[in-house]
PDB file of C-alpha atoms and ligand atoms in Angstrom:
ATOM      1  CA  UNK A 834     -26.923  74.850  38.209  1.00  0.00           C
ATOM      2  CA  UNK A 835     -26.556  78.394  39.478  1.00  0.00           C
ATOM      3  CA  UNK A 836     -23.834  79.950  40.862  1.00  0.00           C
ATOM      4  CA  UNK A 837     -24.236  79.206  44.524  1.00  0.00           C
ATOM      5  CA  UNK A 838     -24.350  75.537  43.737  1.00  0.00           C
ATOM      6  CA  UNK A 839     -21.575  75.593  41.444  1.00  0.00           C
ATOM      7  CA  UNK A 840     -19.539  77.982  44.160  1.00  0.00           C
ATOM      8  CA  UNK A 841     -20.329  74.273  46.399  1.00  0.00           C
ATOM      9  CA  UNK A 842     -18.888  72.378  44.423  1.00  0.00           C
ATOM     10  CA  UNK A 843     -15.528  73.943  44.112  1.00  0.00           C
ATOM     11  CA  UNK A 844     -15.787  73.613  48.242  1.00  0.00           C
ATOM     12  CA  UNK A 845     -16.619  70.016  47.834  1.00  0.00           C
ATOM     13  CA  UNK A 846     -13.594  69.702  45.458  1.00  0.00           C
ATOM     14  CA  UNK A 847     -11.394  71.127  48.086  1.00  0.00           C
ATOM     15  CA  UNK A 848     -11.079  67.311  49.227  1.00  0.00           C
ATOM     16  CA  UNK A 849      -9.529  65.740  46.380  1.00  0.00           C
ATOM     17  CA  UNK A 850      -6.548  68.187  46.281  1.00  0.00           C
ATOM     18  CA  UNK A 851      -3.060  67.228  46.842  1.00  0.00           C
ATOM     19  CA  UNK A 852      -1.454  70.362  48.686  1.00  0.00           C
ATOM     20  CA  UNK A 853       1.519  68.080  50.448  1.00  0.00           C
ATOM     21  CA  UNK A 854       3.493  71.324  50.765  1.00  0.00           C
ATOM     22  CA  UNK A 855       1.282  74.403  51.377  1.00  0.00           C
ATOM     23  CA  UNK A 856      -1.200  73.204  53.069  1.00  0.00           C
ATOM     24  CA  UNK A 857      -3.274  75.262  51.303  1.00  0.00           C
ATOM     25  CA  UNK A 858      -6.379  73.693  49.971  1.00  0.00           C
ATOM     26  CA  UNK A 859      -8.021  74.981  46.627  1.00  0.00           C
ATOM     27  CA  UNK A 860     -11.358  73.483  45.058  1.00  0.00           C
ATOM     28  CA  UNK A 861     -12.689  74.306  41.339  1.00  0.00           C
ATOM     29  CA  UNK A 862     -15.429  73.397  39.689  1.00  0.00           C
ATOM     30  CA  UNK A 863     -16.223  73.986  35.898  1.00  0.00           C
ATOM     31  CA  UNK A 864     -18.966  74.273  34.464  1.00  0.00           C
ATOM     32  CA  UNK A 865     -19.812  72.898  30.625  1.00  0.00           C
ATOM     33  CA  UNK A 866     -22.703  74.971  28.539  1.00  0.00           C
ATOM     34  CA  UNK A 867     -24.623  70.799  29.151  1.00  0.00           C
ATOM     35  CA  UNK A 868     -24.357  71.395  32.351  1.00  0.00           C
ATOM     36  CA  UNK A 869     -21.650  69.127  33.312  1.00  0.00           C
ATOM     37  CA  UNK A 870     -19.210  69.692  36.195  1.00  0.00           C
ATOM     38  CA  UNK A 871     -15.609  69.096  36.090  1.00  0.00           C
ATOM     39  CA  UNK A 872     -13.944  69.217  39.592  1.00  0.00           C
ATOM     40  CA  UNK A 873     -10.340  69.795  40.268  1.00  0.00           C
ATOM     41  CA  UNK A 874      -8.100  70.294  43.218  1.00  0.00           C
ATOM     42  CA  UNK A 875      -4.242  71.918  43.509  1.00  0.00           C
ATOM     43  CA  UNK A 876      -1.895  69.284  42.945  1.00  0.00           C
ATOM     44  CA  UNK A 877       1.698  69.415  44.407  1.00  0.00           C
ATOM     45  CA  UNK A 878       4.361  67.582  43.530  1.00  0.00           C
ATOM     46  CA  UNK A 879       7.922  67.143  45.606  1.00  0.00           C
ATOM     47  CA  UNK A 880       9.783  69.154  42.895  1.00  0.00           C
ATOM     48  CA  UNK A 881       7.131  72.407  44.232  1.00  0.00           C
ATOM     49  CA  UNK A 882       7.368  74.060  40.611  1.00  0.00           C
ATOM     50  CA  UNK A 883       5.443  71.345  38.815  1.00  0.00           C
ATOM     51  CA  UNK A 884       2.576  72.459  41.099  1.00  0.00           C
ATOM     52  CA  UNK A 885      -1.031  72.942  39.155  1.00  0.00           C
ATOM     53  CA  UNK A 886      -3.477  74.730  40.459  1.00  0.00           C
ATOM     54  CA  UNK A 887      -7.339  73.611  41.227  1.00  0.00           C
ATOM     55  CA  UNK A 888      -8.561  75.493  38.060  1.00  0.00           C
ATOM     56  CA  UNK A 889      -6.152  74.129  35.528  1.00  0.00           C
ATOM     57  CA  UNK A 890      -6.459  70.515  37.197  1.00  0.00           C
ATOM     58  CA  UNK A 891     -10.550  71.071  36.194  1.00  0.00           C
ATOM     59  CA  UNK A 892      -9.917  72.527  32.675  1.00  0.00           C
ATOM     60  CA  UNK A 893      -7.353  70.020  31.468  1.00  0.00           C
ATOM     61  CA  UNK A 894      -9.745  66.930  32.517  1.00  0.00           C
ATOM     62  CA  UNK A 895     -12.179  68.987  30.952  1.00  0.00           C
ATOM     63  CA  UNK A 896     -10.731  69.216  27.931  1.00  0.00           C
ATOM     64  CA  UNK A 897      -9.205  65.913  27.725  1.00  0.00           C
ATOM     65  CA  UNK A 898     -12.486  64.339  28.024  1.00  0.00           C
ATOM     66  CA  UNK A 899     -13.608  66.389  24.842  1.00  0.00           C
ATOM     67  CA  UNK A 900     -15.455  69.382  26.135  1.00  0.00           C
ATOM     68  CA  UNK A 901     -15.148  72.454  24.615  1.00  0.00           C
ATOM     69  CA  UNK A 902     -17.800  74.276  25.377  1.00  0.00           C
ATOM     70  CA  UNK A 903     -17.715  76.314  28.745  1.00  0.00           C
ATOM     71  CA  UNK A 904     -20.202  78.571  31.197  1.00  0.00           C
ATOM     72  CA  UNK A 905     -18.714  79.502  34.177  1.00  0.00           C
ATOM     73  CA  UNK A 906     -15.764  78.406  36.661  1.00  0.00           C
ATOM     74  CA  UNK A 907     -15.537  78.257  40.555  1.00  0.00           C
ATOM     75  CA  UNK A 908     -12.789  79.008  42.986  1.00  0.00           C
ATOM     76  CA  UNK A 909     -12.912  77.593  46.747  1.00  0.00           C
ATOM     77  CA  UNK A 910      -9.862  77.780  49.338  1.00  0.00           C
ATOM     78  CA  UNK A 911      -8.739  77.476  52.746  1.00  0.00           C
ATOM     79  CA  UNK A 912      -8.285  81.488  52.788  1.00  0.00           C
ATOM     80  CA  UNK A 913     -11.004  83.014  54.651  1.00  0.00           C
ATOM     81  CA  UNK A 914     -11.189  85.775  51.495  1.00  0.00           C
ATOM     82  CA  UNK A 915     -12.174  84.979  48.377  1.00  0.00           C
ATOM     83  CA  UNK A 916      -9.298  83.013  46.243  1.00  0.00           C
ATOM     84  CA  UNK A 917      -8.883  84.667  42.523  1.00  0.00           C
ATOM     85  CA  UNK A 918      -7.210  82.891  39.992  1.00  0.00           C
ATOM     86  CA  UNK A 919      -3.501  83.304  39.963  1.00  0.00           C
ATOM     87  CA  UNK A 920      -1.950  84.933  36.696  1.00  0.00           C
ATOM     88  CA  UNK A 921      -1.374  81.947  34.597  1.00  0.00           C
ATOM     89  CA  UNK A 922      -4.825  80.047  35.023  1.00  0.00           C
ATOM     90  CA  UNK A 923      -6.499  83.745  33.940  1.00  0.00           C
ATOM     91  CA  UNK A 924      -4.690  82.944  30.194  1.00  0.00           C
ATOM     92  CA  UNK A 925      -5.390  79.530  30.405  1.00  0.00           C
ATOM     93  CA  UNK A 926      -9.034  80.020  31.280  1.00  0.00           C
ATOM     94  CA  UNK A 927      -9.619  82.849  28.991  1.00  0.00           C
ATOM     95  CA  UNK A 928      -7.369  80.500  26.116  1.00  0.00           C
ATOM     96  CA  UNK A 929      -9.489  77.127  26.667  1.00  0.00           C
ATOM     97  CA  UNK A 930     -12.915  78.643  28.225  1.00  0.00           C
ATOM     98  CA  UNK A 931     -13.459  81.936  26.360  1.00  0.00           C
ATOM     99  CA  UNK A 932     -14.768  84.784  28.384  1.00  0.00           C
ATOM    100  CA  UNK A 933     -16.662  82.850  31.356  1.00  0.00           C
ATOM    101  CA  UNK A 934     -17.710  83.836  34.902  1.00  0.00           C
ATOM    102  CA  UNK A 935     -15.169  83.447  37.213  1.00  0.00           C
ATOM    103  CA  UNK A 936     -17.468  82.698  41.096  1.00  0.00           C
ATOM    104  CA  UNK A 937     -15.292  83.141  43.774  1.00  0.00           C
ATOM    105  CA  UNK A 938     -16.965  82.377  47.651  1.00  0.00           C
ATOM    106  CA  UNK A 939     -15.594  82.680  50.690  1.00  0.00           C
ATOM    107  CA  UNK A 940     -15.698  81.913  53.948  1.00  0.00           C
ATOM    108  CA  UNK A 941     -18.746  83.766  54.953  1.00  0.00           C
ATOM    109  CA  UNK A 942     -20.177  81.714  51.967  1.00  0.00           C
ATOM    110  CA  UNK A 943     -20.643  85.347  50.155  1.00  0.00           C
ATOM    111  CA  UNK A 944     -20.180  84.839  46.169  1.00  0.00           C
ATOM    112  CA  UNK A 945     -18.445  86.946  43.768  1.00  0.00           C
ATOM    113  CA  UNK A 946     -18.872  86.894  40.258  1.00  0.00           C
ATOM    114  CA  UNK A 947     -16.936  88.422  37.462  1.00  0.00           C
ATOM    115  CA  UNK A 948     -16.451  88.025  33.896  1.00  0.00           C
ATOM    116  CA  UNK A 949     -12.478  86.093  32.985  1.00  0.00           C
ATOM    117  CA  UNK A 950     -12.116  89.392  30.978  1.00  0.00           C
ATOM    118  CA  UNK A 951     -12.033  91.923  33.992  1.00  0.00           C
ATOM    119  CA  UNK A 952      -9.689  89.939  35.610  1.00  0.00           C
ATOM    120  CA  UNK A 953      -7.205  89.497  32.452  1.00  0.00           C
ATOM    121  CA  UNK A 954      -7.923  92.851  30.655  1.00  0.00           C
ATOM    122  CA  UNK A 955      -6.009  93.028  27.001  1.00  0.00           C
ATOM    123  CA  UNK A 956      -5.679  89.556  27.141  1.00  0.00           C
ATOM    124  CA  UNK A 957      -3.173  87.732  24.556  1.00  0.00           C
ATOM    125  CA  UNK A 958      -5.599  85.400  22.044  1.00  0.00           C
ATOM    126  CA  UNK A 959      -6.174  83.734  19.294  1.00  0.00           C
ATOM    127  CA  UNK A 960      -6.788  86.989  17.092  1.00  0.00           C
ATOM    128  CA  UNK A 961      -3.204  87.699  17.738  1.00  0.00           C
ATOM    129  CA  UNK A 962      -1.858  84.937  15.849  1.00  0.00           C
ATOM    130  CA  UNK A 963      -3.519  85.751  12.906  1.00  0.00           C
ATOM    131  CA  UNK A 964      -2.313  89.194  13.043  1.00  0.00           C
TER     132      UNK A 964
HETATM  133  N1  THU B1033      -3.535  77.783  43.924  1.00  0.00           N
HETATM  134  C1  THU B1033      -4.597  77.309  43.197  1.00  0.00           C
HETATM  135  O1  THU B1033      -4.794  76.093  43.085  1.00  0.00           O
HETATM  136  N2  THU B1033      -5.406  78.214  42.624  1.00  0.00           N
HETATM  137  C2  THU B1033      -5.326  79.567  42.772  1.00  0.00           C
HETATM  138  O2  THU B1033      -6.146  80.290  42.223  1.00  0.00           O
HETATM  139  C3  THU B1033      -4.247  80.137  43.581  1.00  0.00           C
HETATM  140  C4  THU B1033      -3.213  79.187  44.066  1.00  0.00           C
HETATM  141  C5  THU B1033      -2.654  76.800  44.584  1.00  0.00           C
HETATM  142  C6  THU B1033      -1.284  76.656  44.023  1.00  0.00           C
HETATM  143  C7  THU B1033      -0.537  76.088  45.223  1.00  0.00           C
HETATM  144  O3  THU B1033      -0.722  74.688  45.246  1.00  0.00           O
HETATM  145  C8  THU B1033      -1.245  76.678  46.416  1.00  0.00           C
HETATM  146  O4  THU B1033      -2.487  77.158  45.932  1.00  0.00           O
HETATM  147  C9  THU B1033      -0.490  77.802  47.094  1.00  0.00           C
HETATM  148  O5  THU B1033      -0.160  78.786  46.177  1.00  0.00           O
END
């Protein structure tokens, strides 16, 4: 699976989200070092701050069907730009994926790739607790 396919699949998973409020569709897909895809689409609920996002939605079925081991997540939305992860699914994919790529694609189907530790520099860890 390269990144172009995986970058698909996070459009694909655009479908299943649940957006009833913004509108605003966003597909992940994650990728497992086996080579298994987890999908996962924004979910939003009537209370609006309960809201997950598409890459948390992946990484907690992910993780709740026992993987641990992680290559690379993708990042699909309805913006024509390429959609980065929002603040607190950077900690949460750095916390439960280590230091992954992070494709983005947009709507010219260009791909960007960068490393989850660029985008959360200094990042708060598990070395920290044992400090
Ligand atoms: N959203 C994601 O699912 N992932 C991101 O990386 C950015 C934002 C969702 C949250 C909310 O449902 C909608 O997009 C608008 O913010």
């Amino acid at each position: 699976m390269n990144n172009r396919q995986l970058a698909e699949k996070a459009v694909e998973a655009k479908k299943i989200a649940l957006p009833s409020y913004s509108n605003f569709h966003v597909g992940s897909a994650l990728l497992t070092k086996e080579g298994k895809i987890y999908l996962g689409g924004n979910i939003e609920t009537p209370s609006y701050s309960l809201t997950i996002c598409a890459e948390r939605t992946a990484i907690f079925k992910a993780i709740s069907e026992g993987e641990r081991n992680f290559s690379a997540i993708a990042i699909a939305s309805d913006s024509p730009d390429y959609c980065p992860p929002c603040g607190a699914c950077r900690q949460v994919i750095i916390d439960l994926c280590g230091n992954i790529d992070v494709i983005m694609i947009n709507h010219k189907n260009e791909i960007k790739v960068v490393k989850i530790s660029e985008l959360l520099p200094l990042a708060f860890g598990d070395e920290d607790l044992k400090k």
